[in-house]
XYZ file of N, CA and C in Angstrom:
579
model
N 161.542 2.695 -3.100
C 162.129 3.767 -2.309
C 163.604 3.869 -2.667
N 164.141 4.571 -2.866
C 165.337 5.346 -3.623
C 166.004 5.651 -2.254
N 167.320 5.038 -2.345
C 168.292 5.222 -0.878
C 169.445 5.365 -1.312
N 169.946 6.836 -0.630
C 171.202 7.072 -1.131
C 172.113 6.251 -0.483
N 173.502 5.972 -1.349
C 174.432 5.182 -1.249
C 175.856 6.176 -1.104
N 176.861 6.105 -0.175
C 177.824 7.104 -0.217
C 179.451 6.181 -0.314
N 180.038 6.554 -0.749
C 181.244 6.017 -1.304
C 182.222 6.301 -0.393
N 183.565 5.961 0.025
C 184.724 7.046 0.763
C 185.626 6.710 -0.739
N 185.655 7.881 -0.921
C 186.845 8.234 -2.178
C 188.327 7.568 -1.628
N 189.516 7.184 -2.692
C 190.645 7.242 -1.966
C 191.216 8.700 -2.106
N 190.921 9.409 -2.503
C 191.562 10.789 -3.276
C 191.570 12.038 -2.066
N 192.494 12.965 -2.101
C 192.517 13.948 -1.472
C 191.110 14.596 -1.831
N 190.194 15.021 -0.647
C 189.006 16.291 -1.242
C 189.550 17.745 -1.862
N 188.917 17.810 -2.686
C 189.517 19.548 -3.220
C 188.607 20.255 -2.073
N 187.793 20.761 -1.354
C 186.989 21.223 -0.926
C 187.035 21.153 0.680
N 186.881 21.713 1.604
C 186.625 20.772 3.187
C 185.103 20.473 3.300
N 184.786 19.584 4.163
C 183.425 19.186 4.470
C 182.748 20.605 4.342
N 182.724 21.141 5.330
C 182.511 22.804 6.034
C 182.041 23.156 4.505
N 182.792 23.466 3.771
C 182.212 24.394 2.749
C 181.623 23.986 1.500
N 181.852 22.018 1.798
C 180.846 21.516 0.556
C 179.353 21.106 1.381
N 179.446 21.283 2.843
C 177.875 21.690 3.775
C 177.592 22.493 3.079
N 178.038 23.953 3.412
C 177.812 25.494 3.237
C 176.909 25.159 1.430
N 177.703 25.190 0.712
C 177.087 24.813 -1.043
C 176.140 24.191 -0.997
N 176.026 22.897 -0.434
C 174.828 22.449 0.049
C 173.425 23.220 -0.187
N 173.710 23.723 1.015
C 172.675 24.167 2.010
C 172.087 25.300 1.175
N 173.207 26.239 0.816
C 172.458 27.163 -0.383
C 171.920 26.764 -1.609
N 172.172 25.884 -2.176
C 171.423 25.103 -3.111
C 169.827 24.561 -2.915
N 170.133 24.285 -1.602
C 168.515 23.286 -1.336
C 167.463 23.877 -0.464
N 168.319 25.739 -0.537
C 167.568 26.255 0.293
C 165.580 26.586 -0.630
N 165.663 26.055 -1.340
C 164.156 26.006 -1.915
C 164.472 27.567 -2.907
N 163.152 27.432 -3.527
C 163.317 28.255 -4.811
C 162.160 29.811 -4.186
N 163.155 30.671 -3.719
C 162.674 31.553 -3.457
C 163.097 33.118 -4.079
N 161.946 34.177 -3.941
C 162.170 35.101 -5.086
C 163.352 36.084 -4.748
N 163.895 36.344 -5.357
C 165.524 37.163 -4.937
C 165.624 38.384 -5.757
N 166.707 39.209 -5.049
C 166.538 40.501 -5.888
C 166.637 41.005 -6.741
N 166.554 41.341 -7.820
C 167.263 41.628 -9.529
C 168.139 42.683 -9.264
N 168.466 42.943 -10.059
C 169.379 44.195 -10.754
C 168.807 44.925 -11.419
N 167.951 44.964 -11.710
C 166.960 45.281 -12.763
C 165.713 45.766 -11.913
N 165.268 45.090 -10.631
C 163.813 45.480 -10.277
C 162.699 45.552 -11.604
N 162.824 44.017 -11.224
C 161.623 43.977 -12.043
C 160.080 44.028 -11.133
N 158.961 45.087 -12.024
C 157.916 45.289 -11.207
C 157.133 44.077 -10.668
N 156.870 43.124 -10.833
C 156.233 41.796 -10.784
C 157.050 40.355 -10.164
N 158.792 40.456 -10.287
C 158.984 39.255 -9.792
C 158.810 39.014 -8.575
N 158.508 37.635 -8.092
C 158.034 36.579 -6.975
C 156.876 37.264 -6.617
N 156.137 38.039 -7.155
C 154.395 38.160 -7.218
C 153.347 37.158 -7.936
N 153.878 37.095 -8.886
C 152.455 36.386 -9.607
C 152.950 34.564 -10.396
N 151.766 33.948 -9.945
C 152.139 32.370 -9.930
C 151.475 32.153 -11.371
N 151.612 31.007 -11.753
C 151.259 30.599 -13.101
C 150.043 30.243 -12.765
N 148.861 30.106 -13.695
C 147.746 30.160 -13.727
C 147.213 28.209 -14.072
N 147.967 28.163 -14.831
C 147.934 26.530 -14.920
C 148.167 25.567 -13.764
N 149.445 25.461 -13.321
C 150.324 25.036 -12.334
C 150.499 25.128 -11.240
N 150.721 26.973 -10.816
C 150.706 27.048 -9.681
C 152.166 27.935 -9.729
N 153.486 27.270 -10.544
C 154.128 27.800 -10.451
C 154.774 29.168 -10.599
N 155.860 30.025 -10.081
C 156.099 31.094 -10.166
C 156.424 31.285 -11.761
N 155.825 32.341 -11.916
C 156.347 33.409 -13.155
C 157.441 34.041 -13.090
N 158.327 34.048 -13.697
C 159.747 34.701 -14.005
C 159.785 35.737 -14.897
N 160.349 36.752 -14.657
C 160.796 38.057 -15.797
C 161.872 37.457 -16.254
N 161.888 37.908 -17.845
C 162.836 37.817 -18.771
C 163.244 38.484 -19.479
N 164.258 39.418 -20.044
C 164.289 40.573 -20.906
C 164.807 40.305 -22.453
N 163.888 40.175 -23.117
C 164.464 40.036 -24.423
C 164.445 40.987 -25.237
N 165.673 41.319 -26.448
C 166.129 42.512 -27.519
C 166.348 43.440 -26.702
N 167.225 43.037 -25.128
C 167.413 44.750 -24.573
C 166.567 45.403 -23.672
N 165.128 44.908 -23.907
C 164.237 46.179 -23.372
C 163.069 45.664 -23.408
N 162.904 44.518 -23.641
C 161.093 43.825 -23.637
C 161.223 42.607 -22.309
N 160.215 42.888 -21.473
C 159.941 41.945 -20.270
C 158.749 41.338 -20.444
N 158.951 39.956 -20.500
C 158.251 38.775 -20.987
C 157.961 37.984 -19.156
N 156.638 37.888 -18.836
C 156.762 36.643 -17.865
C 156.865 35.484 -18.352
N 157.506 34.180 -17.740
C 156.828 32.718 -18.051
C 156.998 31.966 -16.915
N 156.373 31.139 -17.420
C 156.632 29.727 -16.106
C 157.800 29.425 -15.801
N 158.218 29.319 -14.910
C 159.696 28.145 -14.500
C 159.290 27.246 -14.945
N 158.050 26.557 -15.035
C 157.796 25.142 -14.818
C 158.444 24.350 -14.202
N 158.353 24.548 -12.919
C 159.556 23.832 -11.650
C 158.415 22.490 -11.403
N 157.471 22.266 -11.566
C 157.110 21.496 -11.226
C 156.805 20.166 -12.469
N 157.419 21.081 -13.719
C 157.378 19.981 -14.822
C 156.630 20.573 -15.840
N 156.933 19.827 -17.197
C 156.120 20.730 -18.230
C 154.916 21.459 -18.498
N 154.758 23.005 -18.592
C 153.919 23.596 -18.621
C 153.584 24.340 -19.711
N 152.091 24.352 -20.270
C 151.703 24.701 -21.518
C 151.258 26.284 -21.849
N 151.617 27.087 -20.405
C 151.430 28.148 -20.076
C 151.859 29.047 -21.287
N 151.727 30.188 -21.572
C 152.491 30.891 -22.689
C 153.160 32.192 -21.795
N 154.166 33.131 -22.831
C 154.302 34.368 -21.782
C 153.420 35.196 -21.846
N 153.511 36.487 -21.200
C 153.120 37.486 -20.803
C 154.241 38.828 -20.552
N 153.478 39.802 -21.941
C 154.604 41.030 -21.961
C 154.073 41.753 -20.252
N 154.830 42.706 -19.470
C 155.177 42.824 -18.456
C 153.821 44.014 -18.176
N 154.214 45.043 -19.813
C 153.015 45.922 -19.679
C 151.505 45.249 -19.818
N 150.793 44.155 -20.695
C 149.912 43.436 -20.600
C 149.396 43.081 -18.911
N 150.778 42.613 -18.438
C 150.075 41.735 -16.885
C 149.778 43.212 -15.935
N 150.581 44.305 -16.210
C 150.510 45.389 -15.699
C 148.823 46.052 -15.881
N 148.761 45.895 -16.936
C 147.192 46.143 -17.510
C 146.098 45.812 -16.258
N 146.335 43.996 -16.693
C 145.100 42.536 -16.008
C 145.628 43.122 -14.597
N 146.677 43.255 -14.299
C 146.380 43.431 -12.277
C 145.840 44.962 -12.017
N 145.851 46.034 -12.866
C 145.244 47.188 -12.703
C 143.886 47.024 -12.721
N 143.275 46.278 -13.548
C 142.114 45.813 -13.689
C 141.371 45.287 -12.286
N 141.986 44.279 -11.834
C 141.518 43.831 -10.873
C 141.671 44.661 -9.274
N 143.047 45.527 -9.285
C 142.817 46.435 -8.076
C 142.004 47.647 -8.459
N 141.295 47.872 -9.781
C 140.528 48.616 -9.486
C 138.454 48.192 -9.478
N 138.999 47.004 -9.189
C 137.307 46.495 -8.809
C 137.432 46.337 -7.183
N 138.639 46.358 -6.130
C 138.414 46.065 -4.992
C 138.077 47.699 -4.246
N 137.101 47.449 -3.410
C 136.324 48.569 -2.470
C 136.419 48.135 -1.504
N 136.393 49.312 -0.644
C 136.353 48.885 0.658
C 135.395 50.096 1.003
N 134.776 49.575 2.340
C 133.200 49.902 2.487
C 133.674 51.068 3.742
N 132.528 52.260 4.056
C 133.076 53.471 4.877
C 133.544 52.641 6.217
N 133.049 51.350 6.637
C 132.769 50.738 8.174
C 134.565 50.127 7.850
N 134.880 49.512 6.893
C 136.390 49.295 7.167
C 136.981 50.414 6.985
N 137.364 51.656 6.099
C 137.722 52.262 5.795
C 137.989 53.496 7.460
N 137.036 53.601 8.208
C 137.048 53.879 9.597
C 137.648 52.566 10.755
N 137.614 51.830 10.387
C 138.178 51.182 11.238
C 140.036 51.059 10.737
N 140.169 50.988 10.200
C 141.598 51.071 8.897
C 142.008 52.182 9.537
N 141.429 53.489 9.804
C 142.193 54.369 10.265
C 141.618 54.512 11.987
N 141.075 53.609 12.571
C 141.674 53.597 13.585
C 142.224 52.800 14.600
N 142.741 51.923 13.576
C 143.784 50.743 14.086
C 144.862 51.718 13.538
N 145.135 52.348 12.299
C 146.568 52.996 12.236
C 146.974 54.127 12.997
N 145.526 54.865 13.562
C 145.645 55.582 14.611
C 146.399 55.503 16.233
N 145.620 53.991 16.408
C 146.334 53.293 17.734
C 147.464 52.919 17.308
N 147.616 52.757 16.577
C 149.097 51.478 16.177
C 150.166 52.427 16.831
N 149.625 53.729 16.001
C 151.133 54.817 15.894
C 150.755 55.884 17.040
N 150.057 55.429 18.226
C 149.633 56.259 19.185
C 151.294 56.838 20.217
N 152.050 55.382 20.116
C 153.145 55.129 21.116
C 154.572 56.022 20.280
N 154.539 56.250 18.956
C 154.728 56.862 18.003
C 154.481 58.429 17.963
N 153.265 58.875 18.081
C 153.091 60.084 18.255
C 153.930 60.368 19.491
N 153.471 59.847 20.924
C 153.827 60.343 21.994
C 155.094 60.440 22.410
N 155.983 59.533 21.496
C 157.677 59.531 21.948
C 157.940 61.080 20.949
N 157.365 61.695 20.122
C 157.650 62.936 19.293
C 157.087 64.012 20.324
N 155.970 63.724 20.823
C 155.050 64.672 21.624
C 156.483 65.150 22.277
N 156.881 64.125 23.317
C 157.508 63.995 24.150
C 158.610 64.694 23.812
N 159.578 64.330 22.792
C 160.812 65.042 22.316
C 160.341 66.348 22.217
N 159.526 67.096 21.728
C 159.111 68.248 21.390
C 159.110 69.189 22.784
N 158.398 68.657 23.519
C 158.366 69.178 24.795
C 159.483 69.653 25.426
N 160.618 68.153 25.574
C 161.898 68.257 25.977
C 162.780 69.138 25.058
N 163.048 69.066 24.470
C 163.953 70.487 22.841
C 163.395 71.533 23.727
N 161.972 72.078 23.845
C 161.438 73.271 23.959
C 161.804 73.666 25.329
N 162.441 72.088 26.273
C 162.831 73.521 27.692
C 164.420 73.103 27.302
N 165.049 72.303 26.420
C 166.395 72.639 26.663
C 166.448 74.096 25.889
N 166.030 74.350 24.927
C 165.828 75.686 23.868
C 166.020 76.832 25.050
N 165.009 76.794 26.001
C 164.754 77.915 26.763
C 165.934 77.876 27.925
N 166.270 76.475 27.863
C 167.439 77.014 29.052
C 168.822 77.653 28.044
N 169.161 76.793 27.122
C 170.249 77.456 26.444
C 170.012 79.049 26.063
N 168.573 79.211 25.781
C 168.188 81.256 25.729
C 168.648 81.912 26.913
N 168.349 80.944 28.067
C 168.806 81.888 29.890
C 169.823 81.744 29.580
N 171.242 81.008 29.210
C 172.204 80.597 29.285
C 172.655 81.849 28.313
N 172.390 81.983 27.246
C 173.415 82.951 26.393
C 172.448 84.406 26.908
N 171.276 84.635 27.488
C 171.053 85.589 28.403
C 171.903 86.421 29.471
N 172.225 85.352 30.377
C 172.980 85.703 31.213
C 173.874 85.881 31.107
N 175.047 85.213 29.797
C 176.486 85.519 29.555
C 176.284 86.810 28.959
N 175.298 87.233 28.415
C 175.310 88.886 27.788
C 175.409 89.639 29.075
N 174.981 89.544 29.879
C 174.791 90.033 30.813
C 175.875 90.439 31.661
N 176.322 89.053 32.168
C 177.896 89.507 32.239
C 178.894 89.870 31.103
N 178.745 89.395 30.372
C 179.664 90.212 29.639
C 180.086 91.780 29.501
N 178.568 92.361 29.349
C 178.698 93.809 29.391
C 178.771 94.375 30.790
N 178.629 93.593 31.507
C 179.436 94.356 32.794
C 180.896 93.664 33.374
N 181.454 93.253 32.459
C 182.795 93.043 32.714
C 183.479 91.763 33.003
N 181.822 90.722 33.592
C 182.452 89.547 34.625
C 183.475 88.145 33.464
N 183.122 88.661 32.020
C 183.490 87.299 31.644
C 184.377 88.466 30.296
N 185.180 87.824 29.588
C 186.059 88.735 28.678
C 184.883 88.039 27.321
N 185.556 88.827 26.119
C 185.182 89.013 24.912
C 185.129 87.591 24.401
N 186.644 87.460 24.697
C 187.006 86.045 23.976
C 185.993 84.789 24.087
N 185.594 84.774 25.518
C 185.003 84.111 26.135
C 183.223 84.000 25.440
N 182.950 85.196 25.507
C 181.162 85.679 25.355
C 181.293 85.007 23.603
N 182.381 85.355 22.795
C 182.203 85.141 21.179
C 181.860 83.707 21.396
N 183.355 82.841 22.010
C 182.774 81.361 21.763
C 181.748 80.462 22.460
N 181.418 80.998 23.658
C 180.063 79.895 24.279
C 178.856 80.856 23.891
N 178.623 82.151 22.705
C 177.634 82.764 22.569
C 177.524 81.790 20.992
N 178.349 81.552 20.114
C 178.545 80.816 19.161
C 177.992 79.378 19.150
N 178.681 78.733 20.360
C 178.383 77.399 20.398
C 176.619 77.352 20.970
N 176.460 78.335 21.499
C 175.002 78.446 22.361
C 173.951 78.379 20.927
N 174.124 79.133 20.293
C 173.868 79.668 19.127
C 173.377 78.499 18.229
N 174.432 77.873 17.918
C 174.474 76.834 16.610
C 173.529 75.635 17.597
N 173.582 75.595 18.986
C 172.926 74.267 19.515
C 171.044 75.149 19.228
N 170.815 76.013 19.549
C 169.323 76.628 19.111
C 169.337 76.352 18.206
N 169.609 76.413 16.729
C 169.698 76.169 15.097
C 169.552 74.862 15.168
N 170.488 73.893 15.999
C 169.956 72.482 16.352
C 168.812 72.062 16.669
N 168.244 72.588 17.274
C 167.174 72.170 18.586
C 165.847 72.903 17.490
N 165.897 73.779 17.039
C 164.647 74.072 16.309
C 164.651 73.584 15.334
N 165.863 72.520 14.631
C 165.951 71.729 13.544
C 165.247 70.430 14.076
N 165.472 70.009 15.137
C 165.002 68.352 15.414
C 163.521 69.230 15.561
N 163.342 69.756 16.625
C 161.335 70.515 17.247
C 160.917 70.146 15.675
N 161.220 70.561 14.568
C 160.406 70.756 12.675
C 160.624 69.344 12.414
N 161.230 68.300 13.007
C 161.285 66.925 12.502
C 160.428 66.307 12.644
N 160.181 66.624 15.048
C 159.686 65.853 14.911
C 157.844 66.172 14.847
N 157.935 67.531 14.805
C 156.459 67.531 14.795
C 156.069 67.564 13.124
N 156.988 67.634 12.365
C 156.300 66.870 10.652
C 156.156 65.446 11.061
N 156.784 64.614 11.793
C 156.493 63.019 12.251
C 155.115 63.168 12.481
N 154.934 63.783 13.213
C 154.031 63.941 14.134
C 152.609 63.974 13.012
N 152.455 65.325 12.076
C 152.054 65.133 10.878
C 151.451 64.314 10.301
N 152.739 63.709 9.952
C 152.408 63.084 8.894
C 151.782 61.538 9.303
N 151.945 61.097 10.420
C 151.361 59.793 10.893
C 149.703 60.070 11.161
N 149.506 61.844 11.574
C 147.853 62.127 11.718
C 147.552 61.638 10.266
N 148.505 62.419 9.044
C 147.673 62.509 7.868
C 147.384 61.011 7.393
N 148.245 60.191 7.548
C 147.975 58.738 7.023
C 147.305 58.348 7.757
N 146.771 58.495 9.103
C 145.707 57.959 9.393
C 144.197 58.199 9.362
N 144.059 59.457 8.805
C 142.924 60.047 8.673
C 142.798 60.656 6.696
N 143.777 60.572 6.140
C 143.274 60.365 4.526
C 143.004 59.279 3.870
N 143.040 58.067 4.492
C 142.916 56.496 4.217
C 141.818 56.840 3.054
N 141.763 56.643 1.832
C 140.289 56.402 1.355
C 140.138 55.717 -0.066
């Protein structure tokens, strides 16, 4: 059994505790898949076939993506894999998986329920837009109203007929939002196939 042994230096630390923890900790946080720059289609998807271990993208001459092993777990006899090849073998295999009409109905109506609470907060907005809509219509109604008989001046009728105005252009902008929401959560739950 292997037991670490720790020293006290006489020397000033270059570093404080605090941030040779911090280094630490990101170091030993285990070997997990992170984001490229690149987006590569496949990294932290597919494990080595020998081993177990993860496959890595690599770009060689510029423009060719090679998988291989890390071999994190120690030498591996694995070979690579060009990116379009593995692209091939996993097309292959998602196109042998089926799914039968009895899941395929049930699939859409678990996504049906899921997004039931979903529909109804849009239902809901829709409803509400449609009587503020109609009160802001009584509202620039009635200022016409007075206006042409005198009770309110010009100045007045241009700018709260304006602002009345642009809030309708509002309000029938969100009503088209949310009933495409609305839409489009029917269509994904009922084109599943």
């Amino acid at each position: 059994v292997w037991k670490e042994k720790r020293y006290v230096g006489s020397h000033d630390p270059l570093i404080s505790k605090k941030l040779f923890d911090q280094a630490q900790s990101i170091l030993t946080r285990g070997n997990r898949s992170r984001e490229t720059k690149r987006g590569f289609a496949f990294a932290g998807l597919v494990k080595c076939g020998l081993c177990g271990c993860a496959m890595t993208p690599e770009v060689k001459k510029g423009k060719y993506i090679y998988y291989h092993c890390t071999q994190y777990k120690g030498s591996c006899d694995n070979v690579y894999i060009r990116e379009e090849k593995l692209a091939e073998l996993l097309a292959d295999v998602v196109k042998q998986v089926q799914i039968g009409d009895d899941a395929v109905e049930d699939i859409k109506r678990a996504l049906l329920e899921s997004q039931k609470d979903k529909v109804d907060y849009h239902t809901a907005s829709v409803e509400s837009l449609h009587l503020r809509y109609r009160h802001v219509q009584s509202l620039l109604d009635r200022a016409y109203e007075d206006k042409l008989s005198g009770k309110i001046s010009e100045d007045f009728w241009q700018r709260k007929s304006a602002a009345w105005e642009d809030e309708m252009v509002d309000i029938r902008f969100k009503i088209k939002a949310h009933e495409s929401a609305n839409l489009n959560y029917f269509q994904v739950g009922t084109e599943i196939r």
